[in-house]
mmCIF file of C-alpha atoms and ligand atoms in Angstrom:
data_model
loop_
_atom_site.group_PDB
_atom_site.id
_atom_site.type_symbol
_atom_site.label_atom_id
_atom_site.label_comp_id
_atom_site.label_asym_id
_atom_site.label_seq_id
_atom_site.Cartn_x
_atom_site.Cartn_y
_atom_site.Cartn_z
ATOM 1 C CA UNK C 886 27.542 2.615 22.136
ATOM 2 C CA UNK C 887 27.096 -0.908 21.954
ATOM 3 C CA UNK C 888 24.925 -2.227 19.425
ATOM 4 C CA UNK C 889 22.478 -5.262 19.396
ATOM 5 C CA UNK C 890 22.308 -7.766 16.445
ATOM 6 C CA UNK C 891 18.943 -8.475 15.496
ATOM 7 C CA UNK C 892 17.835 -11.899 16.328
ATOM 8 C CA UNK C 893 17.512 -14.270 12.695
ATOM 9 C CA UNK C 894 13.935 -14.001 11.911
ATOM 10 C CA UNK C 895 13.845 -10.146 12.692
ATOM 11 C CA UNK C 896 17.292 -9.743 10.514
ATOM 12 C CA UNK C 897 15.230 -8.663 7.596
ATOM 13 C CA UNK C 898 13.619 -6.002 9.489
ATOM 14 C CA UNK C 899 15.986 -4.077 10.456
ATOM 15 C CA UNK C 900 16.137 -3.167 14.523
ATOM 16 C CA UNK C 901 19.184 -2.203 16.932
ATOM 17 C CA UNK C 902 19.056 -1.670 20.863
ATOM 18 C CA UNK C 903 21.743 0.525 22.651
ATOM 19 C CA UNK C 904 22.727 1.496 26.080
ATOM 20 C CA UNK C 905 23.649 -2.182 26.988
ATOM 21 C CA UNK C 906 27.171 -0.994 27.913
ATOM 22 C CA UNK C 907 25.534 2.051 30.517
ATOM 23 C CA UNK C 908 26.807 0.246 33.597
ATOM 24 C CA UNK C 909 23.625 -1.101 36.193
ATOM 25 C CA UNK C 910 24.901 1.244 38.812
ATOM 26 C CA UNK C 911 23.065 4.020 36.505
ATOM 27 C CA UNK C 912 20.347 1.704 35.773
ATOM 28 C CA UNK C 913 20.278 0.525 39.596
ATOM 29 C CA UNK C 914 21.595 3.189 42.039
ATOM 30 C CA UNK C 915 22.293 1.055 45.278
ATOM 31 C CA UNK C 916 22.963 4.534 47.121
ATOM 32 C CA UNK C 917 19.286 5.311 46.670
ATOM 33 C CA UNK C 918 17.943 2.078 47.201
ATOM 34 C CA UNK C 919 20.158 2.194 50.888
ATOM 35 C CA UNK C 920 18.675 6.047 51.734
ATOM 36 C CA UNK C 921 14.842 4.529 50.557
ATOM 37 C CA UNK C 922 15.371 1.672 52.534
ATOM 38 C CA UNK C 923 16.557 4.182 55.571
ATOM 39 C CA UNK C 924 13.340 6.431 55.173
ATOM 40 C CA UNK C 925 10.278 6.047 57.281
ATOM 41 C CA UNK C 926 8.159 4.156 55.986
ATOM 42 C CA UNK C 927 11.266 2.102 54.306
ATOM 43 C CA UNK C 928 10.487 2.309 50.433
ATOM 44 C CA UNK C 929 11.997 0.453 47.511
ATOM 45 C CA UNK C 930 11.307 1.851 44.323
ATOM 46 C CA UNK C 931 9.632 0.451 41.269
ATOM 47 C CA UNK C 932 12.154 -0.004 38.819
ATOM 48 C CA UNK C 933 13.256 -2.977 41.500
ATOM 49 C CA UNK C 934 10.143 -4.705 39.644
ATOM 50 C CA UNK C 935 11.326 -4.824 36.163
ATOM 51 C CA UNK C 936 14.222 -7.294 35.852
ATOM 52 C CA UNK C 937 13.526 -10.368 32.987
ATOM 53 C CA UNK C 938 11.141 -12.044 36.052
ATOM 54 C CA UNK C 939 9.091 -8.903 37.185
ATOM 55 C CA UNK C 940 8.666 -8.051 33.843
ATOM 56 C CA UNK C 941 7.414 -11.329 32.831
ATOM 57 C CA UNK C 942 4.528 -11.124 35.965
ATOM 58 C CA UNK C 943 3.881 -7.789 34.560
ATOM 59 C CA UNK C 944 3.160 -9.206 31.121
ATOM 60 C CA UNK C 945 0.959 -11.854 33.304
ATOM 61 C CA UNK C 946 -0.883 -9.232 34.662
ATOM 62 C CA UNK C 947 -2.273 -7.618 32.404
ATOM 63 C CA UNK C 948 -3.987 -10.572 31.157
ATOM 64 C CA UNK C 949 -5.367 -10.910 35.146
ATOM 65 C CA UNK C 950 -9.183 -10.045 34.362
ATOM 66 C CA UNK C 951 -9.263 -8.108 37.408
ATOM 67 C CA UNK C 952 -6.100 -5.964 35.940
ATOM 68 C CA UNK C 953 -8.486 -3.887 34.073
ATOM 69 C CA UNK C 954 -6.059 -1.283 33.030
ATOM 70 C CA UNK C 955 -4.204 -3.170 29.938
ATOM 71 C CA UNK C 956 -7.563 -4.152 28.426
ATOM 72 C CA UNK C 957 -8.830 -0.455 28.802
ATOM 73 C CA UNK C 958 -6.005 1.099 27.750
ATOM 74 C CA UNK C 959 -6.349 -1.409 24.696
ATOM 75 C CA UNK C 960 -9.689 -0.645 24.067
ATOM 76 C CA UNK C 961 -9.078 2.961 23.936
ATOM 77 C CA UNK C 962 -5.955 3.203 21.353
ATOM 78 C CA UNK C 963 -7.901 0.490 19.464
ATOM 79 C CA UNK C 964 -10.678 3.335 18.739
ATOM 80 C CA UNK C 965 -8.820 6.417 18.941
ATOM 81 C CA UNK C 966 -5.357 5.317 17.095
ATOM 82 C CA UNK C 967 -6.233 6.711 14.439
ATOM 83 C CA UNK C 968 -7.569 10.070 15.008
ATOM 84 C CA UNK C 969 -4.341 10.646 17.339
ATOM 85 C CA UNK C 970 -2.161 10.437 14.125
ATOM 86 C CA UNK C 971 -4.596 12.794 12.804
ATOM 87 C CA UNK C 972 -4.191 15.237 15.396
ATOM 88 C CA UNK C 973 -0.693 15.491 15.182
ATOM 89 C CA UNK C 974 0.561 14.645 11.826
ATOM 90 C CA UNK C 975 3.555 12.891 11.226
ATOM 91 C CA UNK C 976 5.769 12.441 13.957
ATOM 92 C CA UNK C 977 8.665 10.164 15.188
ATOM 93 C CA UNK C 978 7.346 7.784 18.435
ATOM 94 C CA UNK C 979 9.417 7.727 21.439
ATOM 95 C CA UNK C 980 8.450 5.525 24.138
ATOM 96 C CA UNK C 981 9.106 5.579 28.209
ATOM 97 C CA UNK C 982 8.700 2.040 29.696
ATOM 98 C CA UNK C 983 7.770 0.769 26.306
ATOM 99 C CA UNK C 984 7.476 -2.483 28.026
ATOM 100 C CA UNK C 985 6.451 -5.414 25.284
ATOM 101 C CA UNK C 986 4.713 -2.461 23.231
ATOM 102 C CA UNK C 987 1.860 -4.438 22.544
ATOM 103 C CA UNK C 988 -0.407 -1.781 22.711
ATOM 104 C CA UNK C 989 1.456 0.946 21.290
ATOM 105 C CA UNK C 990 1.961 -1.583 18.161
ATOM 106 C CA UNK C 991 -1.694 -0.208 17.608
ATOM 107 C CA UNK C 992 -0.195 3.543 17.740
ATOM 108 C CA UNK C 993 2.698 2.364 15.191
ATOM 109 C CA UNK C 994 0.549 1.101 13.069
ATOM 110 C CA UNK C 995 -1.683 3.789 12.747
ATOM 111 C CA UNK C 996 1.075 6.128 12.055
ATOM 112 C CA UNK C 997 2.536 4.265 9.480
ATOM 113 C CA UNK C 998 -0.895 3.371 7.465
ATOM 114 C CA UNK C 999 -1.695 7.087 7.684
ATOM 115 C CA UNK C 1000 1.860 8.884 7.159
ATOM 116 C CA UNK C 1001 4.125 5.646 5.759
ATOM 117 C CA UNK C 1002 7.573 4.808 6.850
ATOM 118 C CA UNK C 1003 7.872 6.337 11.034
ATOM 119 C CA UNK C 1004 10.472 5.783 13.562
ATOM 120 C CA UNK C 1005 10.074 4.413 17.364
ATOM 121 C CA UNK C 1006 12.148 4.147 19.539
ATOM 122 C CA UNK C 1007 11.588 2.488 22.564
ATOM 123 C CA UNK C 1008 12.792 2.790 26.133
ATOM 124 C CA UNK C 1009 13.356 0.731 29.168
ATOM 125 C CA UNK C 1010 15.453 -0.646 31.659
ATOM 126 C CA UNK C 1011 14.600 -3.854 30.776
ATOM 127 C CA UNK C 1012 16.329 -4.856 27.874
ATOM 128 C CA UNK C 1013 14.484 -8.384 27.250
ATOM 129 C CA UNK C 1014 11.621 -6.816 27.481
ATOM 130 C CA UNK C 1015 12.959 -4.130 24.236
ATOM 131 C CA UNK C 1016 13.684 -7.131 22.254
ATOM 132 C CA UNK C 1017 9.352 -7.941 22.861
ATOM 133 C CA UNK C 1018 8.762 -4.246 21.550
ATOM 134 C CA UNK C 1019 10.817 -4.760 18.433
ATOM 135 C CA UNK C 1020 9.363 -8.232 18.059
ATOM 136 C CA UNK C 1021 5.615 -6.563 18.663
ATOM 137 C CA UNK C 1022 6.383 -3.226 16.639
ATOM 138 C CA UNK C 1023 8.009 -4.938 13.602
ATOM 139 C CA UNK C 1024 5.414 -7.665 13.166
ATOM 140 C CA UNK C 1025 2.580 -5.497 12.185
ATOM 141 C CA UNK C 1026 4.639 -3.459 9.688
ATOM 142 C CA UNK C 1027 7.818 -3.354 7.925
ATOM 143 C CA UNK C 1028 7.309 0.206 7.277
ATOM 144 C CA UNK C 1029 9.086 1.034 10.652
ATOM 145 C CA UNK C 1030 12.577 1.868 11.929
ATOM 146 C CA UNK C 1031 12.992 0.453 15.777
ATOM 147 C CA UNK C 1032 15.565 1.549 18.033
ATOM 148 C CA UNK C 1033 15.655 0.657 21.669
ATOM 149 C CA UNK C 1034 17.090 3.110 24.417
ATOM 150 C CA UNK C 1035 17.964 0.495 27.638
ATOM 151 C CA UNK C 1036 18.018 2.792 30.427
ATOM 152 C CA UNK C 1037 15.922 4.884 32.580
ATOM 153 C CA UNK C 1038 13.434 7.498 31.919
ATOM 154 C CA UNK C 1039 15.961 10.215 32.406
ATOM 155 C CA UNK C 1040 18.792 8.571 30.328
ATOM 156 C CA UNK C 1041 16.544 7.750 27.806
ATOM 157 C CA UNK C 1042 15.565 11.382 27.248
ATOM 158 C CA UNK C 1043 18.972 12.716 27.242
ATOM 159 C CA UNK C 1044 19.713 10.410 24.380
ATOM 160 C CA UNK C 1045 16.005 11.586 22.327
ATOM 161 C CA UNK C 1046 16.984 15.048 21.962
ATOM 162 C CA UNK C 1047 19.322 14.408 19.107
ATOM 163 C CA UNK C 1048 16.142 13.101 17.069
ATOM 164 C CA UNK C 1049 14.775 15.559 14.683
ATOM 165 C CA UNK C 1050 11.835 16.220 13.130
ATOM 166 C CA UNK C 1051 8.082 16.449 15.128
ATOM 167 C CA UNK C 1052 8.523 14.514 18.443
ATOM 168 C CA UNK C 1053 5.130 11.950 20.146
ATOM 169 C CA UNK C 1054 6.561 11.487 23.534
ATOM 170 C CA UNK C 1055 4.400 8.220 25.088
ATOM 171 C CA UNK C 1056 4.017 6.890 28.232
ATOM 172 C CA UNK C 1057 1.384 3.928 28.693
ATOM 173 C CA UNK C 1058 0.514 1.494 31.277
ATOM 174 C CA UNK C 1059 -0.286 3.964 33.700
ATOM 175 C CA UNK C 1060 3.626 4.150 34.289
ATOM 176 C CA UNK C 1061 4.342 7.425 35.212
ATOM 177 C CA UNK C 1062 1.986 6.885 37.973
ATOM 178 C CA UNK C 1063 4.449 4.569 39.955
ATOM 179 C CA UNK C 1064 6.482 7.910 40.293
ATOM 180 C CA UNK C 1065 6.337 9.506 43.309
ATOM 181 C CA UNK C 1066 6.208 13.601 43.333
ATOM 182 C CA UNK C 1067 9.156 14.814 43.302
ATOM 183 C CA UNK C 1068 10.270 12.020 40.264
ATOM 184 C CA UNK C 1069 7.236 12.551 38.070
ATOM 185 C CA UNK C 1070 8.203 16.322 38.402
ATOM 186 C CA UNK C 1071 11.522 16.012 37.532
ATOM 187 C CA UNK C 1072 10.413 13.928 35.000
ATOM 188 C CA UNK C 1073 8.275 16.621 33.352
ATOM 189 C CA UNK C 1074 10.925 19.153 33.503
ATOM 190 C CA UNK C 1075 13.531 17.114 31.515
ATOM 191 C CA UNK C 1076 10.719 15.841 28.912
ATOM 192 C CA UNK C 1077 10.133 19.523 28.117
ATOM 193 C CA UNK C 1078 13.692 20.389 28.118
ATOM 194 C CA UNK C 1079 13.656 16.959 25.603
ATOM 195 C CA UNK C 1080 11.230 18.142 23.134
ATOM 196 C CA UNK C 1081 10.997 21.796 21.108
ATOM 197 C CA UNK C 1082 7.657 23.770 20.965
ATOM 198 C CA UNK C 1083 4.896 21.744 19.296
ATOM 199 C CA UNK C 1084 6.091 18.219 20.033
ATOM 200 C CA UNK C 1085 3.440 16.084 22.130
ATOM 201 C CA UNK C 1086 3.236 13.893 25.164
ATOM 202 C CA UNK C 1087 0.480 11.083 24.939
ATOM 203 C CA UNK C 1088 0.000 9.757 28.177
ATOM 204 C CA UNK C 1089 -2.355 6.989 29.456
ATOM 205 C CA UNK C 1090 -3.249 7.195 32.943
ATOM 206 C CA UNK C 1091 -5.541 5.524 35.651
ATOM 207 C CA UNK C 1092 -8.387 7.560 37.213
ATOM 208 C CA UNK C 1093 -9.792 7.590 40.847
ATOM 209 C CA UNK C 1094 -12.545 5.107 41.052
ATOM 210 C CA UNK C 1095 -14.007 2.689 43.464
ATOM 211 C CA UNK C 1096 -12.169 1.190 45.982
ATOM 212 C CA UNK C 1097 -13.201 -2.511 45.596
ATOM 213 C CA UNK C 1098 -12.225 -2.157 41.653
ATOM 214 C CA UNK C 1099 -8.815 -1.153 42.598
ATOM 215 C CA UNK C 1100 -7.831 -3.151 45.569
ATOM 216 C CA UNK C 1101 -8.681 -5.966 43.188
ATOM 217 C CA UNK C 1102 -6.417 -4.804 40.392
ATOM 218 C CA UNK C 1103 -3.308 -5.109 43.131
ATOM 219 C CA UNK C 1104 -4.369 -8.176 45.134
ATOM 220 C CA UNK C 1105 -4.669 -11.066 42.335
ATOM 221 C CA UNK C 1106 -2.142 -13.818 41.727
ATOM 222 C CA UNK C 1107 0.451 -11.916 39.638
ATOM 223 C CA UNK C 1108 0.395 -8.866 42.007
ATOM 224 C CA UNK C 1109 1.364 -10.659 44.719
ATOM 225 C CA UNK C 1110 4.140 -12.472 42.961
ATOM 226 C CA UNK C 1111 5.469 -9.760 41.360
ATOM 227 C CA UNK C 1112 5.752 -7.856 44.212
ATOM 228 C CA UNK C 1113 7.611 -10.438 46.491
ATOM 229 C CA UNK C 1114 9.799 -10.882 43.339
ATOM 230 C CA UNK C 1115 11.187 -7.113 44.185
ATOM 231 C CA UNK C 1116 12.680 -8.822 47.302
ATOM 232 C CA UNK C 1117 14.365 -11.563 44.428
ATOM 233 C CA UNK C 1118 15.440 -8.664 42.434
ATOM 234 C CA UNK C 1119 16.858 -7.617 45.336
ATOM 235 C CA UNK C 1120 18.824 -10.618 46.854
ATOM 236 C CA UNK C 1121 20.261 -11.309 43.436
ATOM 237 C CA UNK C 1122 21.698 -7.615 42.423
ATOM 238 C CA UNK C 1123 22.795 -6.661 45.953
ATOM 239 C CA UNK C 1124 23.950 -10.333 47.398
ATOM 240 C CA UNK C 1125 20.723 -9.753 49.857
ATOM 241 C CA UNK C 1126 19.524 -12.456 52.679
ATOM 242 C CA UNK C 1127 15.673 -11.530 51.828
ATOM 243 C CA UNK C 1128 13.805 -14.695 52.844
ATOM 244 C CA UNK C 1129 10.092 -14.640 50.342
ATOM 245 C CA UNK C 1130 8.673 -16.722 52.568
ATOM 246 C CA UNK C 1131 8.639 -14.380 56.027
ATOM 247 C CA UNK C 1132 6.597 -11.348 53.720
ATOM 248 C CA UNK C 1133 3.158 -10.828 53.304
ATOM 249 C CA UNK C 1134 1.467 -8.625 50.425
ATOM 250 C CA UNK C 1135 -0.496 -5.647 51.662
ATOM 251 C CA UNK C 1136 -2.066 -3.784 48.759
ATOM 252 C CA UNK C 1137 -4.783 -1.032 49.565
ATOM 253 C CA UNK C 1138 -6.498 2.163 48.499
ATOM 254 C CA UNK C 1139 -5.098 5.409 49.703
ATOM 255 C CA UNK C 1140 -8.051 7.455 49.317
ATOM 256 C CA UNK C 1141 -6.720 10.768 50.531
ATOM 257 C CA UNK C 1142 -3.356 10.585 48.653
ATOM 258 C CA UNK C 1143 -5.197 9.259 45.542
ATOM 259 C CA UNK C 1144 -3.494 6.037 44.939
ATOM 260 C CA UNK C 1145 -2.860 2.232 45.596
ATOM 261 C CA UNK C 1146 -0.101 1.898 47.770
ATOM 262 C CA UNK C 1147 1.723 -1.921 47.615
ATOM 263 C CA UNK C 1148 3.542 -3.207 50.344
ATOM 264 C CA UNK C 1149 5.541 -5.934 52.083
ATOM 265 C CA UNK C 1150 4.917 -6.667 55.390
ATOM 266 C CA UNK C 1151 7.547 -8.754 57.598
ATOM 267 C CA UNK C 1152 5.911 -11.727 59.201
ATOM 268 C CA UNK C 1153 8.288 -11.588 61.543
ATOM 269 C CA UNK C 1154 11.164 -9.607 63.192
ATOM 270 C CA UNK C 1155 14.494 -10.112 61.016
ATOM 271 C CA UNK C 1156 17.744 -8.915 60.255
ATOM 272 C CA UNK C 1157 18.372 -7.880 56.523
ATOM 273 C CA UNK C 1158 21.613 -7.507 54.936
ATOM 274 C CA UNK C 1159 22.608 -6.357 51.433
ATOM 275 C CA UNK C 1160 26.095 -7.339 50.859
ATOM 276 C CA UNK C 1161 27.131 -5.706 47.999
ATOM 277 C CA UNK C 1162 26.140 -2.455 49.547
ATOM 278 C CA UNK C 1163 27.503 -2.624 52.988
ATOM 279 C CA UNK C 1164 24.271 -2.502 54.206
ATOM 280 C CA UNK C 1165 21.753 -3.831 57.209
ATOM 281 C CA UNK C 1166 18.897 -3.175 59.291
ATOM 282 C CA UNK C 1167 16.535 -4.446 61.100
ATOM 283 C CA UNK C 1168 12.658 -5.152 60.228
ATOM 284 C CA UNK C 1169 9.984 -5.221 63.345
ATOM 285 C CA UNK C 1170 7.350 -7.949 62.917
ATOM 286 C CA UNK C 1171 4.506 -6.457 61.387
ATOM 287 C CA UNK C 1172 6.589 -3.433 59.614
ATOM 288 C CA UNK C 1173 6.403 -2.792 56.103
ATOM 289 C CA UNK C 1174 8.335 -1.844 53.205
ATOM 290 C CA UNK C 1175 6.525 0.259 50.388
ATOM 291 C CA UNK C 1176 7.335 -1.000 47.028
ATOM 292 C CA UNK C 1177 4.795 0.759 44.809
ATOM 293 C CA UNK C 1178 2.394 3.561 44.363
ATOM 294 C CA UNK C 1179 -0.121 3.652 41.412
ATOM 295 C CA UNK C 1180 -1.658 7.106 41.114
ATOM 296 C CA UNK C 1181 -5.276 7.430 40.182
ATOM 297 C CA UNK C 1182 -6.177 10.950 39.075
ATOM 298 C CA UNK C 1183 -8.843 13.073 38.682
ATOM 299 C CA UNK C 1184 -8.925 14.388 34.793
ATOM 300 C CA UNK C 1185 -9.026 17.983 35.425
ATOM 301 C CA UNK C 1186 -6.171 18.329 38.215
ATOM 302 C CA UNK C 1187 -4.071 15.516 35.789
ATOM 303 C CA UNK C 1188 -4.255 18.370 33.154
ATOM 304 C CA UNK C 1189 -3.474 20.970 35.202
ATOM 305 C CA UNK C 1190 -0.277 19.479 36.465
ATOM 306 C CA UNK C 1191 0.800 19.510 32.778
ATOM 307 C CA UNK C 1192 -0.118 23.076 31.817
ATOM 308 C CA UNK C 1193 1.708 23.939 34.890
ATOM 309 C CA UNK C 1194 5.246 22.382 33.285
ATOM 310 C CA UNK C 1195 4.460 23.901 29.862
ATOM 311 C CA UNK C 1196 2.130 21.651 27.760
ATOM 312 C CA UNK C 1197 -1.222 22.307 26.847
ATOM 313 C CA UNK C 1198 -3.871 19.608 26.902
ATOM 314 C CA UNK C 1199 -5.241 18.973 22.856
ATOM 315 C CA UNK C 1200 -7.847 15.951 23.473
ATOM 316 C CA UNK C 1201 -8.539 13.110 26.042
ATOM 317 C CA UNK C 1202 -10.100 9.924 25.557
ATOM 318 C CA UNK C 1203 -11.642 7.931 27.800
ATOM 319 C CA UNK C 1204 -13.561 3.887 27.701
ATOM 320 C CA UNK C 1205 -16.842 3.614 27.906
ATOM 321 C CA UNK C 1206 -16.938 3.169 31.927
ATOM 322 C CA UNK C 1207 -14.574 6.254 32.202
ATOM 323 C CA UNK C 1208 -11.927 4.302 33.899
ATOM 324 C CA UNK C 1209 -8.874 5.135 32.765
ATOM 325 C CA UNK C 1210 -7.985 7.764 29.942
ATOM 326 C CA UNK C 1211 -5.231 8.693 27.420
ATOM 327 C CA UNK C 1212 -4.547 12.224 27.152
ATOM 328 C CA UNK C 1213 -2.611 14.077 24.352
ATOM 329 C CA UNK C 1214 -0.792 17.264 25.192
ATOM 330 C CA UNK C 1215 1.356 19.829 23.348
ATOM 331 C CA UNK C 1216 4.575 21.543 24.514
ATOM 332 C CA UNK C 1217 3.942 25.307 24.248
ATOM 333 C CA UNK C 1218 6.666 28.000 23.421
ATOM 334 C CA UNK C 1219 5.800 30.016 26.777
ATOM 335 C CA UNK C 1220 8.797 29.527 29.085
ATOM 336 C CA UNK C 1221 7.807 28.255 32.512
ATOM 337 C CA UNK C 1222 9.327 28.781 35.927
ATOM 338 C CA UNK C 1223 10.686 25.877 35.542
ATOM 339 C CA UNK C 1224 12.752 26.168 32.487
ATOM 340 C CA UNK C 1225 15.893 27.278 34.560
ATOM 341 C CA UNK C 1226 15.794 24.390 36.746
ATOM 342 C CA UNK C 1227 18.709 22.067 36.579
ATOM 343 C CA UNK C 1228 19.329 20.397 33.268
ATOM 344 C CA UNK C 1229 18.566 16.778 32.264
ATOM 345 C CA UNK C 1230 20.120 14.242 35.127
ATOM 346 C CA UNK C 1231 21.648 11.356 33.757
HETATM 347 C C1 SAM L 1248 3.872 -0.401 34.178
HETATM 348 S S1 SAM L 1248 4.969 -1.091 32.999
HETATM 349 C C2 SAM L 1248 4.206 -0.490 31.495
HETATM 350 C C3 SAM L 1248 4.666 -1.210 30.266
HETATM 351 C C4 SAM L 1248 3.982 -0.766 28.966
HETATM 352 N N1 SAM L 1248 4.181 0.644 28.730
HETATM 353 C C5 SAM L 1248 2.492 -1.066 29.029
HETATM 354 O O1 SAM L 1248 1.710 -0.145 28.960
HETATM 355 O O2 SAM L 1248 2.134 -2.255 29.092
HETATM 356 C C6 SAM L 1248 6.371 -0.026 33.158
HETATM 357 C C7 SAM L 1248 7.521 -0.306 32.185
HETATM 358 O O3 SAM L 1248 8.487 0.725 32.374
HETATM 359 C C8 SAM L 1248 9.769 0.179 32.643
HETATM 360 N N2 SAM L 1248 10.333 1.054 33.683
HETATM 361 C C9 SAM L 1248 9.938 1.204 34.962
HETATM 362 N N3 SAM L 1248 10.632 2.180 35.572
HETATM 363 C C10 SAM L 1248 11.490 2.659 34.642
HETATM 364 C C11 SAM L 1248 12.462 3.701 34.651
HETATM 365 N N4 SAM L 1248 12.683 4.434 35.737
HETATM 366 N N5 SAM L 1248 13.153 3.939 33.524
HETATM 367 C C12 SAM L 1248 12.921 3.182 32.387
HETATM 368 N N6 SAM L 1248 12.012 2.198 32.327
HETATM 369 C C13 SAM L 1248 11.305 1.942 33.435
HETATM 370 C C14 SAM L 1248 9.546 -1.236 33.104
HETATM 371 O O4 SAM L 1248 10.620 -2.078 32.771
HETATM 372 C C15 SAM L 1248 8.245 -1.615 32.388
HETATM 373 O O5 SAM L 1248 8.507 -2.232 31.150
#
């Protein structure tokens, strides 16, 4: 695979991202985007966010102070770090959406003071955003070995089984809650077909709260303009006609699904075409397109969802307002229904 060179004042340290050369019809499957776009409600999914833009808005968002889940999530691994290593001894890190890693710097760090020299690799489908992670990783310790994975979730695990030795599988940010069922399942079933009895999954996720609290989360300045950016994203990858300016952003709480739902509404009736994908339809004024979910869970039916697929929940922690918690579970050696089910996609 094709290797990165580290950037001059990281040379020293040591860092190498691969999977630039997996083509961005892996990374970007326009088949899927044209069958999401044909479903009712149309839907485009989130990865559409994450190009070098929506990834910088993302960054700006978590310093929104309505965005409360960075700062939470921050809080948390700032206190509990720590006694995480603890739990599960020495272990190599492997990250899904690392993004810029700045709070799982907290988690390397912790590691390495308590065990010494640890591995992490990183992935994402953003691969600016790996060279943050190294850059965030690397600064508070030389102790560490960083490799980034660009690609999805999926591809990224394929390419984690090789490692050996105890596995921390981590997923912050709230990420896997942008996945809608039938992903975050399948996602499940090829991280436990990833890791070996024992390994662990540390997962930070948001919990059900107040509406107000969350419908201002989604609604501030870098919500909005990350999620029109999608539309960007779009234009630019697929030759699309997109026009920012006739789409509103709708974000609200779905209370009986359990989530925040983001949207773009069409100001006005309009023809879309994506070139590169043969292509068109046609938007009503008024209709929208869903471009996110965020889940917000319940603790107890979070951890059941995971015992179901084979791990079994070691220790949660939560802030002091019990918004949002990081969980730590452990793959068990009793095979699950779901152990026959199709091998890791690519
Ligand atoms: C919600 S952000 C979380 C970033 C970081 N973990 C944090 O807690 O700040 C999700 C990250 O996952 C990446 N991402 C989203 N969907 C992905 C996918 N299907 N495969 C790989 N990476 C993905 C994005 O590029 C982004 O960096």
């Amino acid at each position: 695979m094709a290797r990165h060179t580290p950037s001059e004042d990281t040379a020293s340290r040591k860092y190498h991202i691969i999977g630039e050369d997996v083509p961005d019809t892996v990374l970007f499957d326009g088949d899927a985007l044209v069958s999401s776009l044909s479903e009712t409600p149309r839907l485009i999914k989130s990865v559409y966010y994450y190009d070098d833009t929506g990834s910088e808005l993302f960054e700006r968002l978590c310093s929104e102070n309505t965005y409360y889940l960075f700062i939470t999530e921050k809080e948390i691994l700032n206190k509990n770090a720590k006694a995480i290593a603890g739990l599960t001894g020495p272990v190599s890190l492997i990250e899904l959406g690392s993004g810029n890693a700045e709070k799982t710097a907290l988690l390397v760090k912790a590691y390495v003071e308590t065990y010494g020299p640890t591995s992490y690799t990183a992935i994402d489908i953003n691969h600016s955003i790996l060279e943050k992670a190294a850059e965030n990783t690397l600064s508070s310790t030389s102790d560490l070995t960083f490799l980034g994975i660009v690609g999805t979730y999926q591809t990224g695990l394929v390419q984690i089984k090789e490692l050996s030795g105890r596995k921390l599988l981590v997923s912050f940010g709230s990420a896997i809650g942008n996945l809608y069922d039938d992903e975050l399942y399948s996602l499940l079933v090829s991280a436990r077909a990833a890791l070996s009895p024992g390994d662990y999954f540390l997962v930070g996720i948001d919990l059900d709260k107040e509406t107000k609290i969350l419908e201002a989360a989604y609604n501030n300045q870098m919500a909005i303009l990350g999620n029109l950016c999608v539309l960007q994203h779009l234009n630019w990858r697929f030759s699309g006609n997109f026009d920012l300016f006739q789409f509103r952003h709708v974000a609200f709480h779905n209370k009986s699904l359990q989530r925040v739902e983001a949207h773009l509404e069409a100001m006005q009736a309009q023809s879309i075409n994506l070139q590169k994908l043969n292509f068109s339809f046609q938007l009503e004024k008024g209709e929208m397109i869903r471009t996110e979910i965020m889940r917000k869970v319940e603790l107890h039916s979070f951890h059941d969802m995971f015992i179901e697929y084979g791990f079994h929940a070691v220790q949660h922690w939560t802030d002091s307002y019990k918004r949002y918690a990081v969980c730590l579970f452990q793959l068990s050696d009793k095979p699950t229904e779901f152990d026959s089910e199709a091998p890791l996609a690519s």
